[in-house]
Structures are given as C-alpha cells and as structure tokens.
Amino acid sequence: MDKSMVCSLLFLLLLCCASYISQAYKPVFIVHGLFDGPKEFKTLTKFIQKSHPGTEVTTLDLYDGLLSVKPLWTQVRDFRAKLEARLNQTKEGAHLLCFSQGGVICRGLLSVMPNHNIHSFISLSAPLAGQYGNTDYLKKVFPKYLKKNIYKVCYNKLGQQLSICQYWNDPHHRDKYLKYNNFLPWINGEKQHQYINNWRDNFLRIKKLVLIGGPDDGVITPWQSSHFGFFDNNESLIEMKNQEYYRSDVFGLKTLDFRGDVSMCVQSGVAHVQWHSDSTVFTNCIQDWLT
C-alpha cells in the first residue's frame, strides 16, 4: 500500500471519528436570566463547543432584556413551545442549562412537559427556593423599596404580573407568600393542587440535577437558594435536606437525591454576572454533565 493511500485512509478514519464524536454529544439548550439574552452566553457556548466538539448549543431567544420581567407562566408557555419543537427532533435527548431566573423557568418547564427527554438539568445560580435580599437587580425593578417591604408590592394580583414577584419568598410573611404567589410554591409543592403528582412525575424524567452556586454571588439571597436551601422566619438558613419539600419528596427532589442524581457544586469568588463566563465554573461544575 503506497504512502498516499495510507494518508487517505487515515484522513477518512479521522473524519469518521470526528463525526462519531460530534454525534455522541447531546444538544444543549440555554435559558437566560433576568435582563439577559443570548449575547451574554457566547463565552459559555464557546466553552461547551471547545470541550465537546460538534455540540449544538442554542440559547433560546425569548423574553430578552426588559421583557424578562413578564409573568413566569407566560414565559414558561412560550419557552415550552420553542423547546418542545426542538426536543421532538432529538431522539437521544438533550441537556438544559438555565441561569438565574432561567433556572426557575426551567423548573416550571420540567414540571409541565410530560414527555420531555432532558437528561441533565443544570441550574446555574438560580433562586430555586426563592429570593429575599436587597440587590442591584431588585433596585432596577423596585428602586424605592427595601426587601422588608417588597411583599406589599408582590403579594397581590397585580404584583404577580412581575416575574421577580413570582419567586419572591419573604420568610416573615409566609402566609401571604402561600396565598398570593402563583408560581414558586406551586412548582415546589408548597401548595396542594390538582397537578402536583403529574408535575412530580414529569420532573423525575430528568437523569441528573446539577445545582451550582456560591457564597460570593451577591445577587441570589440566600445564595443557598441555588441549592434549594432557604431562610426560616428568623432568617436562619435551612439546608435543602431539612426543607419540608425535600422531606416530603413532594416534587421528587428526595427521590433524585436517593437515586444519586443530584450534584451540588459550590464555587467561591464568583459574582452573579460571572457564572456563565468563568472557565473554572465550567470545568468544575458543568463540563462533565454535557456528554
């Protein structure tokens, strides 16, 4: 066999290997956070495609910028339509990577989609157990209010038209939170409703839950909300495993944990706006779950 033929065969072999590798990685869909849009996720897309060549990465382009304050159930409806259309084309399934408010939206998506084929749900610094803190993001929406007064704005029919109000969790006014908040206590099973068992089954279709957050976030408050921890009425932290929704396994979190399918990643020194562009976060917390 002459040298040129050997080179040709090697080239074909490399092409086949490259094709196989690109097909081996599941597509990744990204849902952005409050006041964000696709442009904020270009660096993360590059990280993914460099470590997993050939991966199809899509940041769903809906409710960008100021539109991200629209009601969460409206956003879930429209993200669902766009995501399901794409998932129907991916027989091998896909990964869902959701940042900040996007993590709360994705919790809703994974609750209401009965036949989804999401493998890894990667929640990147998201207020999964709620938000209760004075931050720059809060000041953009409520420039004249401190955290102790936000419940007056949020816990009513009009306030629930703002996305941030639908995961605002004031530990000093839990009765009002449960009465008026029409999103977070529903998807976290803190309120009984007719869909609770179906939503639990839907959420448990995921193969891996990856929870990422850290103490220097500066926005998610408490930062442990990214790991399903939250304040009690004295603002003392109650970790995930001591939360009632975990102990009662009402939406499947305990089942996922007992299956060995909950991964928690804590990274210090990362500010909220840096999570999706920090290479260490990607390497330590995200990369391994995108195969």
Coordinates of C-alpha atoms in Angstrom, one line a residue:
M1 CA 0.0 0.0 0.0
D2 CA 1.6 3.3 -1.1
K3 CA 2.0 6.3 1.2
S4 CA -0.7 8.4 -0.5
M5 CA -3.3 5.6 0.1
V6 CA -2.3 5.3 3.7
C7 CA -2.7 9.0 4.2
S8 CA -6.2 8.9 2.5
L9 CA -7.3 6.1 4.8
L10 CA -6.1 7.9 7.9
F11 CA -7.9 11.0 6.8
L12 CA -11.1 9.1 6.3
L13 CA -10.7 7.4 9.7
L14 CA -10.2 10.8 11.3
L15 CA -13.4 12.1 9.6
C16 CA -15.4 9.1 10.8
C17 CA -14.1 9.6 14.4
A18 CA -14.9 13.3 14.3
S19 CA -18.4 12.6 13.0
Y20 CA -18.9 10.0 15.7
I21 CA -17.8 12.3 18.5
S22 CA -20.0 15.2 17.3
Q23 CA -23.0 12.8 17.2
A24 CA -22.2 11.5 20.6
Y25 CA -22.8 14.8 22.4
K26 CA -26.4 15.7 23.1
P27 CA -27.6 19.2 22.2
V28 CA -27.6 21.9 24.9
F29 CA -30.4 24.4 25.3
I30 CA -29.7 27.5 27.4
V31 CA -32.4 29.6 29.2
H32 CA -31.2 33.1 30.2
G33 CA -31.8 35.1 33.3
L34 CA -33.4 38.4 34.3
F35 CA -32.4 41.2 31.9
D36 CA -30.3 38.8 29.9
G37 CA -30.4 37.5 26.4
P38 CA -28.4 35.2 24.0
K39 CA -25.4 37.6 23.7
E40 CA -24.5 37.0 27.4
F41 CA -23.9 33.3 26.7
K42 CA -21.4 33.5 23.8
T43 CA -18.5 32.7 26.1
L44 CA -20.3 29.7 27.6
T45 CA -21.2 28.4 24.2
K46 CA -17.5 28.6 23.2
F47 CA -16.6 26.7 26.4
I48 CA -19.1 23.9 25.5
Q49 CA -18.1 23.6 21.9
K50 CA -14.4 23.6 22.7
S51 CA -14.6 20.8 25.3
H52 CA -17.3 18.9 23.4
P53 CA -16.7 19.5 19.6
G54 CA -19.7 19.4 17.4
T55 CA -22.2 20.1 20.2
E56 CA -25.2 22.0 19.1
V57 CA -25.7 24.9 21.6
T58 CA -28.8 27.1 21.5
T59 CA -29.7 29.9 23.7
L60 CA -33.5 30.2 23.4
D61 CA -34.1 33.8 22.2
L62 CA -37.3 34.8 24.1
Y63 CA -38.1 37.5 26.7
D64 CA -34.7 39.2 26.4
G65 CA -33.8 42.3 28.4
L66 CA -36.7 44.1 30.0
L67 CA -39.1 41.6 28.6
S68 CA -37.8 39.1 31.2
V69 CA -40.0 40.7 33.8
K70 CA -43.1 39.3 32.1
P71 CA -45.1 36.8 34.2
L72 CA -43.3 33.4 34.6
W73 CA -46.3 31.3 33.5
T74 CA -46.4 33.3 30.2
Q75 CA -42.7 32.7 29.8
V76 CA -43.0 29.0 30.6
R77 CA -45.7 28.6 28.0
D78 CA -43.6 30.2 25.2
F79 CA -40.3 28.7 26.2
R80 CA -42.1 25.3 26.2
A81 CA -43.4 25.7 22.7
K82 CA -40.0 26.6 21.4
L83 CA -38.2 23.9 23.4
E84 CA -40.6 21.1 22.6
A85 CA -40.3 21.8 18.9
R86 CA -36.6 21.3 19.2
L87 CA -36.7 18.3 21.5
N88 CA -39.0 16.5 19.1
Q89 CA -36.1 16.5 16.7
T90 CA -33.6 15.0 19.2
K91 CA -34.3 11.3 19.7
E92 CA -31.3 10.9 22.1
G93 CA -32.4 13.7 24.3
A94 CA -30.8 17.0 25.3
H95 CA -29.4 19.0 28.2
L96 CA -31.0 22.1 29.7
L97 CA -28.7 24.7 31.2
C98 CA -30.5 27.5 32.9
F99 CA -29.1 30.7 34.6
S100 CA -30.6 32.7 37.4
Q101 CA -34.3 33.4 36.8
G102 CA -33.9 31.0 33.9
G103 CA -33.4 28.2 36.5
V104 CA -36.9 28.9 37.9
I105 CA -38.4 29.0 34.5
C106 CA -36.8 25.6 33.7
R107 CA -38.2 24.2 36.9
G108 CA -41.6 25.2 35.6
L109 CA -40.8 23.7 32.1
L110 CA -39.7 20.4 33.5
S111 CA -42.9 20.2 35.7
V112 CA -45.4 20.8 32.9
M113 CA -43.8 18.9 30.0
P114 CA -45.0 15.3 30.3
N115 CA -42.8 13.7 27.6
H116 CA -39.6 15.6 27.7
N117 CA -36.3 13.9 27.1
I118 CA -34.0 16.2 29.1
H119 CA -31.0 14.4 30.6
S120 CA -29.0 16.9 32.6
F121 CA -30.9 19.9 34.1
I122 CA -28.0 22.3 35.1
S123 CA -29.2 25.1 37.3
L124 CA -26.6 27.9 37.3
S125 CA -27.0 30.2 40.3
A126 CA -30.8 30.2 40.3
P127 CA -33.2 31.2 43.2
L128 CA -34.8 27.7 43.2
A129 CA -36.1 28.2 46.8
G130 CA -36.9 31.9 46.3
Q131 CA -35.2 35.2 46.7
Y132 CA -35.1 37.5 49.7
G133 CA -32.5 40.2 49.6
N134 CA -31.6 43.8 48.6
T135 CA -29.6 43.6 45.4
D136 CA -28.9 45.8 42.3
Y137 CA -31.3 43.6 40.3
L138 CA -34.1 44.3 42.9
K139 CA -33.4 48.1 42.7
K140 CA -33.9 48.0 38.9
V141 CA -37.4 46.7 39.4
F142 CA -38.3 48.3 42.8
P143 CA -36.0 51.4 43.2
K144 CA -37.9 52.8 46.2
Y145 CA -38.4 49.6 48.3
L146 CA -36.3 47.7 50.8
K147 CA -36.6 43.9 51.0
K148 CA -38.8 44.1 54.1
N149 CA -41.5 46.0 52.1
I150 CA -41.4 44.2 48.8
Y151 CA -44.1 41.7 49.9
K152 CA -46.6 44.7 49.8
V153 CA -45.9 45.0 46.1
C154 CA -45.6 41.4 45.2
Y155 CA -48.2 39.5 47.2
N156 CA -51.3 40.6 45.3
K157 CA -52.8 40.0 41.8
L158 CA -51.0 43.0 40.2
G159 CA -47.7 42.2 41.7
Q160 CA -47.8 38.6 40.4
Q161 CA -47.6 40.1 36.9
L162 CA -43.9 40.7 37.5
S163 CA -41.5 37.7 37.2
I164 CA -39.4 38.6 40.3
C165 CA -42.5 38.7 42.4
Q166 CA -43.3 35.1 41.5
Y167 CA -40.2 33.8 43.3
W168 CA -40.1 36.5 46.0
N169 CA -40.2 34.4 49.2
D170 CA -40.5 36.6 52.3
P171 CA -39.9 34.4 55.3
H172 CA -41.6 36.9 57.6
H173 CA -44.9 36.8 55.6
R174 CA -45.2 33.1 54.6
D175 CA -48.9 33.1 54.8
K176 CA -49.1 35.8 52.2
Y177 CA -46.5 34.0 50.1
L178 CA -48.5 30.9 50.0
K179 CA -51.8 32.7 49.4
Y180 CA -50.7 35.1 46.6
N181 CA -47.6 33.7 45.0
N182 CA -48.9 31.8 42.0
F183 CA -45.6 30.2 40.7
L184 CA -42.8 29.1 43.1
P185 CA -45.0 27.5 45.8
W186 CA -46.8 25.7 43.1
I187 CA -43.8 24.1 41.4
N188 CA -42.1 23.4 44.7
G189 CA -45.1 21.7 46.1
E190 CA -45.6 24.1 48.9
K191 CA -49.3 24.4 47.9
Q192 CA -51.5 21.4 47.2
H193 CA -53.1 21.5 43.7
Q194 CA -54.5 19.0 41.2
Y195 CA -51.4 18.8 39.1
I196 CA -48.9 18.1 41.8
N197 CA -48.5 14.3 41.2
N198 CA -48.2 14.8 37.4
W199 CA -45.7 17.6 37.8
R200 CA -43.6 15.4 40.1
D201 CA -43.6 12.5 37.6
N202 CA -42.5 14.9 34.8
F203 CA -39.7 16.4 36.8
L204 CA -38.4 13.0 37.7
R205 CA -37.8 12.2 34.0
I206 CA -34.5 14.1 34.2
K207 CA -31.4 11.9 34.6
K208 CA -29.3 14.4 36.5
L209 CA -29.9 17.6 38.6
V210 CA -26.9 19.8 38.8
L211 CA -27.1 22.7 41.4
I212 CA -24.4 25.4 41.1
G213 CA -24.0 28.4 43.3
G214 CA -21.6 30.1 45.7
P215 CA -21.2 32.5 48.7
D216 CA -19.9 35.4 46.7
D217 CA -22.7 35.6 44.2
G218 CA -24.0 38.9 45.6
V219 CA -27.5 38.6 44.0
I220 CA -29.1 35.3 44.9
T221 CA -30.1 35.6 48.5
P222 CA -29.6 33.5 50.4
W223 CA -27.1 32.0 47.9
Q224 CA -28.0 28.6 49.2
S225 CA -31.3 29.0 47.4
S226 CA -29.4 27.8 44.3
H227 CA -29.1 24.5 46.3
F228 CA -32.8 24.5 47.4
G229 CA -31.9 26.0 50.9
F230 CA -33.7 29.0 52.3
F231 CA -34.4 31.1 55.4
D232 CA -36.8 30.3 58.2
N233 CA -38.7 33.2 59.8
N234 CA -35.7 34.2 61.8
E235 CA -33.6 34.4 58.7
S236 CA -31.6 31.4 59.8
L237 CA -30.6 29.1 56.9
I238 CA -32.4 25.8 56.5
E239 CA -30.4 23.5 54.2
M240 CA -32.1 21.5 51.4
K241 CA -32.4 18.2 53.2
N242 CA -34.2 19.9 56.1
Q243 CA -36.7 21.7 53.9
E244 CA -40.2 20.3 54.1
Y245 CA -40.5 19.9 50.3
Y246 CA -37.4 17.7 50.4
R247 CA -38.5 15.6 53.4
S248 CA -42.0 15.0 52.0
D249 CA -40.5 14.5 48.5
V250 CA -43.4 16.4 47.1
F251 CA -41.8 17.2 43.7
G252 CA -39.2 14.4 43.6
L253 CA -36.1 16.1 45.0
K254 CA -35.5 13.5 47.6
T255 CA -36.0 10.7 45.1
L256 CA -33.5 12.3 42.8
D257 CA -31.0 12.6 45.7
F258 CA -31.6 9.0 46.8
R259 CA -31.0 7.9 43.2
G260 CA -27.6 9.6 43.3
D261 CA -28.7 12.0 40.7
V262 CA -28.2 15.3 42.5
S263 CA -24.8 17.0 42.1
M264 CA -24.0 20.2 44.1
C265 CA -21.2 22.4 43.1
V266 CA -20.1 25.3 45.3
Q267 CA -17.6 27.9 43.8
S268 CA -16.3 30.8 45.8
G269 CA -15.1 34.1 44.3
V270 CA -17.7 34.2 41.6
A271 CA -20.1 37.2 41.2
H272 CA -23.5 36.6 39.8
V273 CA -22.8 38.0 36.4
Q274 CA -19.7 35.9 36.0
W275 CA -21.1 32.4 36.4
H276 CA -21.6 31.8 32.6
S277 CA -18.2 33.2 31.6
D278 CA -16.0 31.7 34.3
S279 CA -13.8 28.9 32.9
T280 CA -13.3 27.3 36.3
V281 CA -17.0 27.1 36.9
F282 CA -17.4 25.4 33.6
T283 CA -14.6 22.9 34.2
N284 CA -15.5 22.1 37.8
C285 CA -19.3 22.2 37.6
I286 CA -20.7 21.9 34.1
Q287 CA -18.4 20.2 31.7
D288 CA -18.9 16.6 32.9
W289 CA -22.7 16.7 32.7
L290 CA -22.9 17.6 29.0
T291 CA -21.9 14.3 27.4

